[in-house]
């Protein structure tokens, strides 16, 4: 899928992303939760000091995303991320023995808290807001959380996504 699509009514979608700068072993996680109208319900951006890999940042982004969604009372959740390997591991019934296997296990255990849960891979072009948040979070001095809005610096990315609502589709490349 090359564009953001809203969840069905009464379901919320969290798009997550992680980023990593290997030269300084620093990463970040982020997510944006939206409803079926594409309205922002909440968002977060968290720096990850002493991050060891992009896989770790991506896994922590997904874990932080489902924990945050649960903490604010969401019961029906769709999670989207652009790390295909991680999404495949979460969807698998096999045990993950990779370096992030313990985080994958935590994600799987955390998913049972929801009435309904789904996890999907999307291209970065369908994950644009989360990608921009992840880059922003690299420089954040501490964990940041927003309810019912994101800072105005992310409005252009949100606007690109809103072009997909109402049956219109907007395609762009990353």
Short mmCIF file of N, CA and C in Angstrom, two decimals:
data_model
loop_
_atom_site.label_atom_id
_atom_site.label_comp_id
_atom_site.label_asym_id
_atom_site.label_seq_id
_atom_site.Cartn_x
_atom_site.Cartn_y
_atom_site.Cartn_z
N UNK A 1 0.85 -1.16 0.00
CA UNK A 1 0.00 0.00 0.00
C UNK A 1 0.90 1.23 0.00
N UNK A 2 0.64 2.19 -0.91
CA UNK A 2 1.48 3.35 -1.04
C UNK A 2 0.91 4.62 -0.46
N UNK A 3 -0.24 4.54 0.19
CA UNK A 3 -0.85 5.72 0.78
C UNK A 3 -1.54 5.32 2.08
N UNK A 4 -1.72 6.31 2.95
CA UNK A 4 -2.36 6.04 4.24
C UNK A 4 -3.85 5.84 4.03
N UNK A 5 -4.40 4.83 4.69
CA UNK A 5 -5.84 4.59 4.65
C UNK A 5 -6.37 4.60 6.07
N UNK A 6 -7.55 5.14 6.26
CA UNK A 6 -8.11 5.19 7.62
C UNK A 6 -8.60 3.80 8.05
N UNK A 7 -8.68 3.59 9.36
CA UNK A 7 -9.26 2.34 9.85
C UNK A 7 -10.78 2.39 9.69
N UNK A 8 -11.43 1.29 9.98
CA UNK A 8 -12.89 1.28 9.96
C UNK A 8 -13.41 2.03 11.19
N UNK A 9 -14.68 2.39 11.15
CA UNK A 9 -15.28 3.11 12.27
C UNK A 9 -15.16 2.28 13.55
N UNK A 10 -14.95 2.94 14.67
CA UNK A 10 -14.79 2.32 16.00
C UNK A 10 -13.46 1.59 16.18
N UNK A 11 -12.57 1.72 15.21
CA UNK A 11 -11.22 1.16 15.31
C UNK A 11 -10.26 2.33 15.17
N UNK A 12 -9.14 2.25 15.85
CA UNK A 12 -8.10 3.28 15.77
C UNK A 12 -6.87 2.67 15.14
N UNK A 13 -6.12 3.53 14.46
CA UNK A 13 -4.89 3.08 13.81
C UNK A 13 -3.71 3.84 14.39
N UNK A 14 -2.67 3.10 14.75
CA UNK A 14 -1.42 3.73 15.17
C UNK A 14 -0.36 3.40 14.12
N UNK A 15 0.20 4.43 13.55
CA UNK A 15 1.33 4.28 12.65
C UNK A 15 2.58 4.56 13.46
N UNK A 16 3.53 3.63 13.42
CA UNK A 16 4.74 3.75 14.22
C UNK A 16 5.98 3.72 13.33
N UNK A 17 7.06 4.26 13.86
CA UNK A 17 8.34 4.21 13.15
C UNK A 17 9.46 4.38 14.17
N UNK A 18 10.59 3.87 13.82
CA UNK A 18 11.79 4.04 14.62
C UNK A 18 12.90 4.53 13.72
N UNK A 19 13.85 5.24 14.30
CA UNK A 19 15.01 5.64 13.51
C UNK A 19 16.26 5.43 14.35
N UNK A 20 17.40 5.38 13.66
CA UNK A 20 18.65 5.01 14.30
C UNK A 20 19.81 5.72 13.62
N UNK A 21 20.71 6.28 14.42
CA UNK A 21 21.93 6.90 13.92
C UNK A 21 23.09 6.08 14.46
N UNK A 22 23.68 5.19 13.63
CA UNK A 22 24.70 4.26 14.13
C UNK A 22 25.97 4.93 14.65
N UNK A 23 26.33 6.07 14.08
CA UNK A 23 27.57 6.73 14.49
C UNK A 23 27.56 7.15 15.96
N UNK A 24 26.39 7.39 16.49
CA UNK A 24 26.29 7.83 17.89
C UNK A 24 25.44 6.88 18.75
N UNK A 25 25.05 5.73 18.17
CA UNK A 25 24.21 4.76 18.88
C UNK A 25 23.00 5.42 19.54
N UNK A 26 22.29 6.20 18.76
CA UNK A 26 21.11 6.91 19.25
C UNK A 26 19.94 6.62 18.32
N UNK A 27 18.80 6.37 18.90
CA UNK A 27 17.62 6.10 18.10
C UNK A 27 16.42 6.84 18.63
N UNK A 28 15.27 6.56 18.03
CA UNK A 28 14.03 7.17 18.49
C UNK A 28 12.86 6.29 18.09
N UNK A 29 11.75 6.50 18.79
CA UNK A 29 10.50 5.82 18.45
C UNK A 29 9.41 6.87 18.40
N UNK A 30 8.36 6.58 17.65
CA UNK A 30 7.25 7.52 17.59
C UNK A 30 6.01 6.82 17.09
N UNK A 31 4.90 7.51 17.21
CA UNK A 31 3.66 6.99 16.67
C UNK A 31 2.60 8.07 16.65
N UNK A 32 1.65 7.88 15.75
CA UNK A 32 0.48 8.76 15.68
C UNK A 32 -0.75 7.88 15.60
N UNK A 33 -1.72 8.17 16.46
CA UNK A 33 -2.97 7.42 16.51
C UNK A 33 -4.06 8.27 15.88
N UNK A 34 -4.78 7.68 14.90
CA UNK A 34 -5.86 8.40 14.23
C UNK A 34 -7.12 7.55 14.17
N UNK A 35 -8.24 8.23 13.99
CA UNK A 35 -9.52 7.53 13.89
C UNK A 35 -9.92 7.34 12.43
N UNK A 36 -11.15 6.87 12.21
CA UNK A 36 -11.62 6.57 10.86
C UNK A 36 -11.78 7.82 10.00
N UNK A 37 -11.84 8.99 10.62
CA UNK A 37 -11.91 10.24 9.87
C UNK A 37 -10.53 10.81 9.56
N UNK A 38 -9.49 10.16 10.06
CA UNK A 38 -8.13 10.64 9.89
C UNK A 38 -7.73 11.67 10.92
N UNK A 39 -8.59 11.90 11.93
CA UNK A 39 -8.29 12.88 12.96
C UNK A 39 -7.26 12.33 13.94
N UNK A 40 -6.35 13.19 14.35
CA UNK A 40 -5.33 12.79 15.31
C UNK A 40 -5.98 12.62 16.68
N UNK A 41 -5.78 11.47 17.26
CA UNK A 41 -6.24 11.18 18.62
C UNK A 41 -5.09 11.44 19.59
N UNK A 42 -3.90 11.02 19.22
CA UNK A 42 -2.74 11.19 20.09
C UNK A 42 -1.47 10.91 19.30
N UNK A 43 -0.35 11.30 19.88
CA UNK A 43 0.95 11.01 19.27
C UNK A 43 2.03 11.00 20.32
N UNK A 44 3.15 10.40 19.96
CA UNK A 44 4.29 10.37 20.87
C UNK A 44 5.59 10.38 20.07
N UNK A 45 6.63 10.88 20.71
CA UNK A 45 7.99 10.86 20.16
C UNK A 45 8.92 10.63 21.34
N UNK A 46 9.75 9.60 21.22
CA UNK A 46 10.62 9.23 22.34
C UNK A 46 12.05 8.98 21.86
N UNK A 47 13.01 9.68 22.43
CA UNK A 47 14.40 9.37 22.09
C UNK A 47 14.81 8.04 22.71
N UNK A 48 15.74 7.34 22.06
CA UNK A 48 16.28 6.07 22.56
C UNK A 48 17.79 6.18 22.67
N UNK A 49 18.29 6.72 23.76
CA UNK A 49 19.74 6.77 23.92
C UNK A 49 20.30 5.35 24.06
N UNK A 50 21.50 5.16 23.62
CA UNK A 50 22.18 3.85 23.70
C UNK A 50 21.46 2.78 22.88
N UNK A 51 20.87 3.19 21.77
CA UNK A 51 20.18 2.26 20.86
C UNK A 51 21.23 1.49 20.08
N UNK A 52 21.00 0.21 19.89
CA UNK A 52 22.01 -0.64 19.25
C UNK A 52 21.78 -0.92 17.77
N UNK A 53 20.55 -0.73 17.27
CA UNK A 53 20.29 -1.05 15.86
C UNK A 53 18.95 -0.45 15.43
N UNK A 54 18.77 -0.40 14.11
CA UNK A 54 17.49 0.06 13.58
C UNK A 54 16.39 -0.95 13.93
N UNK A 55 16.73 -2.24 13.98
CA UNK A 55 15.74 -3.26 14.34
C UNK A 55 15.22 -3.03 15.76
N UNK A 56 16.14 -2.68 16.66
CA UNK A 56 15.73 -2.39 18.04
C UNK A 56 14.81 -1.17 18.08
N UNK A 57 15.16 -0.10 17.35
CA UNK A 57 14.33 1.11 17.32
C UNK A 57 12.95 0.81 16.76
N UNK A 58 12.87 0.05 15.69
CA UNK A 58 11.58 -0.30 15.08
C UNK A 58 10.74 -1.15 16.04
N UNK A 59 11.37 -2.13 16.69
CA UNK A 59 10.63 -2.99 17.62
C UNK A 59 10.12 -2.18 18.81
N UNK A 60 10.95 -1.29 19.34
CA UNK A 60 10.52 -0.47 20.46
C UNK A 60 9.41 0.51 20.06
N UNK A 61 9.45 0.99 18.83
CA UNK A 61 8.38 1.87 18.34
C UNK A 61 7.05 1.14 18.36
N UNK A 62 7.05 -0.09 17.90
CA UNK A 62 5.81 -0.86 17.89
C UNK A 62 5.34 -1.14 19.31
N UNK A 63 6.25 -1.51 20.19
CA UNK A 63 5.88 -1.77 21.58
C UNK A 63 5.36 -0.49 22.25
N UNK A 64 6.06 0.62 22.06
CA UNK A 64 5.59 1.88 22.63
C UNK A 64 4.23 2.27 22.07
N UNK A 65 4.01 2.01 20.78
CA UNK A 65 2.73 2.35 20.15
C UNK A 65 1.56 1.59 20.74
N UNK A 66 1.72 0.28 20.94
CA UNK A 66 0.58 -0.46 21.50
C UNK A 66 0.39 -0.14 22.98
N UNK A 67 1.48 0.08 23.70
CA UNK A 67 1.36 0.45 25.11
C UNK A 67 0.65 1.81 25.26
N UNK A 68 1.03 2.77 24.44
CA UNK A 68 0.42 4.09 24.49
C UNK A 68 -1.06 4.01 24.14
N UNK A 69 -1.38 3.27 23.08
CA UNK A 69 -2.79 3.12 22.68
C UNK A 69 -3.61 2.52 23.83
N UNK A 70 -3.08 1.49 24.46
CA UNK A 70 -3.79 0.87 25.57
C UNK A 70 -3.93 1.84 26.74
N UNK A 71 -2.86 2.57 27.04
CA UNK A 71 -2.87 3.51 28.17
C UNK A 71 -3.92 4.62 28.01
N UNK A 72 -4.23 5.01 26.78
CA UNK A 72 -5.23 6.07 26.59
C UNK A 72 -6.63 5.51 26.36
N UNK A 73 -6.77 4.19 26.54
CA UNK A 73 -8.11 3.60 26.52
C UNK A 73 -8.59 3.00 25.22
N UNK A 74 -7.72 2.86 24.25
CA UNK A 74 -8.13 2.27 22.98
C UNK A 74 -8.25 0.75 23.14
N UNK A 75 -9.34 0.20 22.61
CA UNK A 75 -9.60 -1.23 22.74
C UNK A 75 -9.54 -1.98 21.41
N UNK A 76 -9.72 -1.27 20.30
CA UNK A 76 -9.70 -1.89 18.98
C UNK A 76 -8.65 -1.17 18.15
N UNK A 77 -7.58 -1.89 17.77
CA UNK A 77 -6.39 -1.24 17.24
C UNK A 77 -5.85 -1.94 16.01
N UNK A 78 -5.45 -1.13 15.05
CA UNK A 78 -4.66 -1.57 13.91
C UNK A 78 -3.32 -0.87 14.04
N UNK A 79 -2.24 -1.63 13.93
CA UNK A 79 -0.89 -1.08 13.99
C UNK A 79 -0.28 -1.20 12.60
N UNK A 80 0.35 -0.12 12.15
CA UNK A 80 1.05 -0.15 10.87
C UNK A 80 2.47 0.34 11.07
N UNK A 81 3.41 -0.34 10.41
CA UNK A 81 4.80 0.04 10.43
C UNK A 81 5.45 -0.33 9.12
N UNK A 82 6.62 0.25 8.85
CA UNK A 82 7.28 0.01 7.56
C UNK A 82 8.45 -0.96 7.65
N UNK A 83 8.58 -1.68 8.76
CA UNK A 83 9.65 -2.67 8.91
C UNK A 83 9.06 -4.07 8.65
N UNK A 84 9.19 -4.54 7.43
CA UNK A 84 8.56 -5.79 7.01
C UNK A 84 9.00 -6.98 7.86
N UNK A 85 10.29 -7.09 8.14
CA UNK A 85 10.78 -8.22 8.92
C UNK A 85 10.11 -8.27 10.29
N UNK A 86 10.01 -7.12 10.96
CA UNK A 86 9.40 -7.07 12.28
C UNK A 86 7.92 -7.44 12.23
N UNK A 87 7.19 -6.89 11.27
CA UNK A 87 5.76 -7.20 11.14
C UNK A 87 5.58 -8.69 10.87
N UNK A 88 6.44 -9.27 10.06
CA UNK A 88 6.37 -10.72 9.77
C UNK A 88 6.61 -11.54 11.03
N UNK A 89 7.57 -11.13 11.84
CA UNK A 89 7.86 -11.85 13.09
C UNK A 89 6.69 -11.77 14.07
N UNK A 90 6.07 -10.61 14.15
CA UNK A 90 4.93 -10.44 15.05
C UNK A 90 3.74 -11.28 14.58
N UNK A 91 3.58 -11.40 13.28
CA UNK A 91 2.47 -12.17 12.73
C UNK A 91 2.72 -13.68 12.75
N UNK A 92 3.95 -14.08 12.98
CA UNK A 92 4.32 -15.49 12.97
C UNK A 92 3.99 -16.16 14.30
N UNK A 93 3.66 -17.43 14.21
CA UNK A 93 3.42 -18.20 15.44
C UNK A 93 4.72 -18.83 15.96
N UNK A 94 5.80 -18.69 15.20
CA UNK A 94 7.08 -19.24 15.61
C UNK A 94 7.79 -18.32 16.59
N UNK A 95 8.63 -18.90 17.42
CA UNK A 95 9.40 -18.11 18.37
C UNK A 95 10.51 -17.37 17.63
N UNK A 96 10.73 -16.13 18.02
CA UNK A 96 11.74 -15.28 17.40
C UNK A 96 13.00 -15.32 18.26
N UNK A 97 14.10 -15.84 17.69
CA UNK A 97 15.36 -15.94 18.43
C UNK A 97 16.34 -14.83 18.06
N UNK A 98 15.83 -13.80 17.39
CA UNK A 98 16.70 -12.69 17.00
C UNK A 98 17.01 -11.83 18.22
N UNK A 99 17.84 -10.80 18.01
CA UNK A 99 18.22 -9.91 19.12
C UNK A 99 17.03 -9.10 19.63
N UNK A 100 15.97 -9.00 18.85
CA UNK A 100 14.76 -8.29 19.30
C UNK A 100 13.63 -9.26 19.62
N UNK A 101 13.94 -10.54 19.71
CA UNK A 101 12.91 -11.55 19.97
C UNK A 101 12.16 -11.32 21.27
N UNK A 102 12.86 -10.85 22.29
CA UNK A 102 12.19 -10.59 23.57
C UNK A 102 11.19 -9.44 23.45
N UNK A 103 11.47 -8.47 22.57
CA UNK A 103 10.54 -7.36 22.35
C UNK A 103 9.34 -7.85 21.53
N UNK A 104 9.60 -8.69 20.55
CA UNK A 104 8.52 -9.29 19.76
C UNK A 104 7.58 -10.06 20.69
N UNK A 105 8.14 -10.81 21.63
CA UNK A 105 7.32 -11.55 22.60
C UNK A 105 6.47 -10.59 23.42
N UNK A 106 7.05 -9.47 23.85
CA UNK A 106 6.31 -8.47 24.63
C UNK A 106 5.17 -7.88 23.82
N UNK A 107 5.42 -7.62 22.54
CA UNK A 107 4.38 -7.08 21.66
C UNK A 107 3.24 -8.08 21.53
N UNK A 108 3.58 -9.35 21.30
CA UNK A 108 2.54 -10.38 21.17
C UNK A 108 1.74 -10.50 22.46
N UNK A 109 2.40 -10.49 23.60
CA UNK A 109 1.69 -10.58 24.88
C UNK A 109 0.82 -9.34 25.11
N UNK A 110 1.32 -8.18 24.73
CA UNK A 110 0.57 -6.94 24.90
C UNK A 110 -0.65 -6.85 24.01
N UNK A 111 -0.61 -7.51 22.88
CA UNK A 111 -1.73 -7.42 21.94
C UNK A 111 -3.00 -8.08 22.47
N UNK A 112 -2.89 -9.01 23.40
CA UNK A 112 -4.07 -9.71 23.92
C UNK A 112 -4.93 -8.79 24.80
N UNK A 113 -4.40 -7.63 25.17
CA UNK A 113 -5.18 -6.68 25.98
C UNK A 113 -6.28 -6.00 25.19
N UNK A 114 -6.22 -6.08 23.86
CA UNK A 114 -7.18 -5.38 23.00
C UNK A 114 -8.35 -6.30 22.64
N UNK A 115 -9.53 -5.69 22.43
CA UNK A 115 -10.68 -6.46 21.94
C UNK A 115 -10.39 -6.99 20.54
N UNK A 116 -9.82 -6.12 19.71
CA UNK A 116 -9.39 -6.55 18.37
C UNK A 116 -8.03 -5.90 18.10
N UNK A 117 -7.23 -6.60 17.30
CA UNK A 117 -5.85 -6.19 17.06
C UNK A 117 -5.43 -6.72 15.70
N UNK A 118 -4.73 -5.89 14.96
CA UNK A 118 -4.14 -6.31 13.69
C UNK A 118 -2.85 -5.53 13.51
N UNK A 119 -1.90 -6.14 12.84
CA UNK A 119 -0.60 -5.52 12.60
C UNK A 119 -0.27 -5.69 11.11
N UNK A 120 -0.02 -4.57 10.43
CA UNK A 120 0.20 -4.60 8.98
C UNK A 120 1.48 -3.87 8.60
N UNK A 121 2.11 -4.39 7.55
CA UNK A 121 3.25 -3.69 6.95
C UNK A 121 2.72 -2.71 5.92
N UNK A 122 3.31 -1.50 5.90
CA UNK A 122 3.01 -0.51 4.87
C UNK A 122 4.32 0.08 4.37
N UNK A 123 4.28 0.62 3.19
CA UNK A 123 5.44 1.32 2.65
C UNK A 123 5.64 2.63 3.42
N UNK A 124 6.83 3.15 3.35
CA UNK A 124 7.11 4.41 4.04
C UNK A 124 6.17 5.52 3.55
N UNK A 125 5.79 5.50 2.29
CA UNK A 125 4.89 6.54 1.78
C UNK A 125 3.52 6.49 2.45
N UNK A 126 3.16 5.36 3.05
CA UNK A 126 1.91 5.26 3.81
C UNK A 126 2.16 5.49 5.29
N UNK A 127 3.40 5.79 5.64
CA UNK A 127 3.80 5.96 7.04
C UNK A 127 4.53 7.28 7.22
N UNK A 128 4.17 8.26 6.39
CA UNK A 128 4.91 9.51 6.32
C UNK A 128 4.92 10.32 7.60
N UNK A 129 3.78 10.42 8.29
CA UNK A 129 3.73 11.21 9.52
C UNK A 129 4.63 10.57 10.57
N UNK A 130 4.53 9.25 10.71
CA UNK A 130 5.37 8.55 11.70
C UNK A 130 6.85 8.71 11.36
N UNK A 131 7.20 8.63 10.09
CA UNK A 131 8.60 8.79 9.70
C UNK A 131 9.12 10.18 10.09
N UNK A 132 8.32 11.21 9.83
CA UNK A 132 8.74 12.56 10.21
C UNK A 132 8.84 12.72 11.72
N UNK A 133 7.92 12.11 12.46
CA UNK A 133 8.00 12.14 13.92
C UNK A 133 9.27 11.46 14.43
N UNK A 134 9.63 10.32 13.81
CA UNK A 134 10.82 9.59 14.24
C UNK A 134 12.09 10.43 14.04
N UNK A 135 12.17 11.12 12.93
CA UNK A 135 13.33 11.99 12.70
C UNK A 135 13.36 13.13 13.72
N UNK A 136 12.20 13.69 14.01
CA UNK A 136 12.09 14.76 15.01
C UNK A 136 12.51 14.25 16.39
N UNK A 137 12.10 13.04 16.73
CA UNK A 137 12.36 12.48 18.07
C UNK A 137 13.84 12.25 18.32
N UNK A 138 14.64 12.13 17.27
CA UNK A 138 16.09 11.96 17.46
C UNK A 138 16.69 13.10 18.26
N UNK A 139 16.14 14.30 18.10
CA UNK A 139 16.68 15.47 18.79
C UNK A 139 15.86 15.86 20.02
N UNK A 140 14.83 15.10 20.32
CA UNK A 140 13.99 15.44 21.48
C UNK A 140 14.77 15.22 22.77
N UNK A 141 14.66 16.14 23.72
CA UNK A 141 15.40 16.00 24.97
C UNK A 141 14.79 14.96 25.92
N UNK A 142 13.50 14.65 25.71
CA UNK A 142 12.81 13.69 26.56
C UNK A 142 11.59 13.17 25.82
N UNK A 143 10.87 12.26 26.46
CA UNK A 143 9.64 11.72 25.87
C UNK A 143 8.61 12.83 25.71
N UNK A 144 7.95 12.84 24.54
CA UNK A 144 6.91 13.83 24.25
C UNK A 144 5.62 13.11 23.92
N UNK A 145 4.51 13.61 24.44
CA UNK A 145 3.19 13.02 24.17
C UNK A 145 2.22 14.15 23.86
N UNK A 146 1.32 13.90 22.90
CA UNK A 146 0.30 14.88 22.53
C UNK A 146 -1.06 14.19 22.50
N UNK A 147 -2.09 14.90 22.90
CA UNK A 147 -3.46 14.40 22.83
C UNK A 147 -4.27 15.32 21.92
N UNK A 148 -4.94 14.73 20.94
CA UNK A 148 -5.85 15.40 20.00
C UNK A 148 -5.16 16.34 19.01
N UNK A 149 -3.84 16.36 18.98
CA UNK A 149 -3.13 17.18 18.00
C UNK A 149 -1.69 16.72 17.89
N UNK A 150 -1.05 17.14 16.83
CA UNK A 150 0.41 17.05 16.71
C UNK A 150 0.91 18.47 16.49
N UNK A 151 2.16 18.75 16.81
CA UNK A 151 2.70 20.09 16.54
C UNK A 151 2.54 20.47 15.06
N UNK A 152 2.42 21.75 14.82
CA UNK A 152 2.15 22.25 13.47
C UNK A 152 3.21 21.84 12.45
N UNK A 153 4.42 21.55 12.89
CA UNK A 153 5.49 21.16 11.97
C UNK A 153 5.14 19.88 11.20
N UNK A 154 4.16 19.10 11.68
CA UNK A 154 3.76 17.84 11.03
C UNK A 154 2.49 17.99 10.21
N UNK A 155 1.97 19.22 10.09
CA UNK A 155 0.71 19.43 9.39
C UNK A 155 0.79 19.05 7.92
N UNK A 156 1.90 19.34 7.26
CA UNK A 156 2.01 19.01 5.83
C UNK A 156 1.90 17.50 5.61
N UNK A 157 2.54 16.71 6.47
CA UNK A 157 2.44 15.25 6.35
C UNK A 157 1.02 14.78 6.63
N UNK A 158 0.36 15.37 7.62
CA UNK A 158 -1.03 15.02 7.90
C UNK A 158 -1.92 15.40 6.72
N UNK A 159 -1.66 16.55 6.11
CA UNK A 159 -2.44 16.99 4.95
C UNK A 159 -2.29 16.04 3.78
N UNK A 160 -1.07 15.55 3.54
CA UNK A 160 -0.88 14.56 2.46
C UNK A 160 -1.75 13.34 2.71
N UNK A 161 -1.78 12.88 3.96
CA UNK A 161 -2.61 11.73 4.29
C UNK A 161 -4.09 12.02 4.11
N UNK A 162 -4.53 13.23 4.44
CA UNK A 162 -5.95 13.55 4.35
C UNK A 162 -6.43 13.55 2.90
N UNK A 163 -5.52 13.68 1.94
CA UNK A 163 -5.91 13.62 0.54
C UNK A 163 -6.40 12.24 0.14
N UNK A 164 -6.10 11.23 0.95
CA UNK A 164 -6.55 9.87 0.62
C UNK A 164 -7.97 9.62 1.12
N UNK A 165 -8.50 10.51 1.93
CA UNK A 165 -9.84 10.32 2.48
C UNK A 165 -10.89 10.73 1.45
N UNK A 166 -12.09 10.24 1.61
CA UNK A 166 -13.17 10.59 0.70
C UNK A 166 -13.04 9.91 -0.65
N UNK A 167 -12.35 8.78 -0.70
CA UNK A 167 -12.26 8.02 -1.95
C UNK A 167 -11.14 8.45 -2.87
N UNK A 168 -10.48 9.58 -2.57
CA UNK A 168 -9.39 10.02 -3.42
C UNK A 168 -8.10 9.38 -2.91
N UNK A 169 -7.22 9.14 -3.82
CA UNK A 169 -5.93 8.56 -3.42
C UNK A 169 -4.82 9.50 -3.85
N UNK A 170 -3.88 9.66 -2.97
CA UNK A 170 -2.73 10.51 -3.24
C UNK A 170 -1.49 9.62 -3.21
N UNK A 171 -0.73 9.59 -4.28
CA UNK A 171 0.49 8.78 -4.34
C UNK A 171 1.68 9.71 -4.37
N UNK A 172 2.67 9.39 -3.58
CA UNK A 172 3.93 10.13 -3.61
C UNK A 172 5.04 9.16 -3.27
N UNK A 173 6.23 9.56 -3.58
CA UNK A 173 7.36 8.70 -3.30
C UNK A 173 8.17 9.27 -2.17
N UNK A 174 8.83 8.37 -1.45
CA UNK A 174 9.66 8.85 -0.34
C UNK A 174 11.09 8.99 -0.78
#
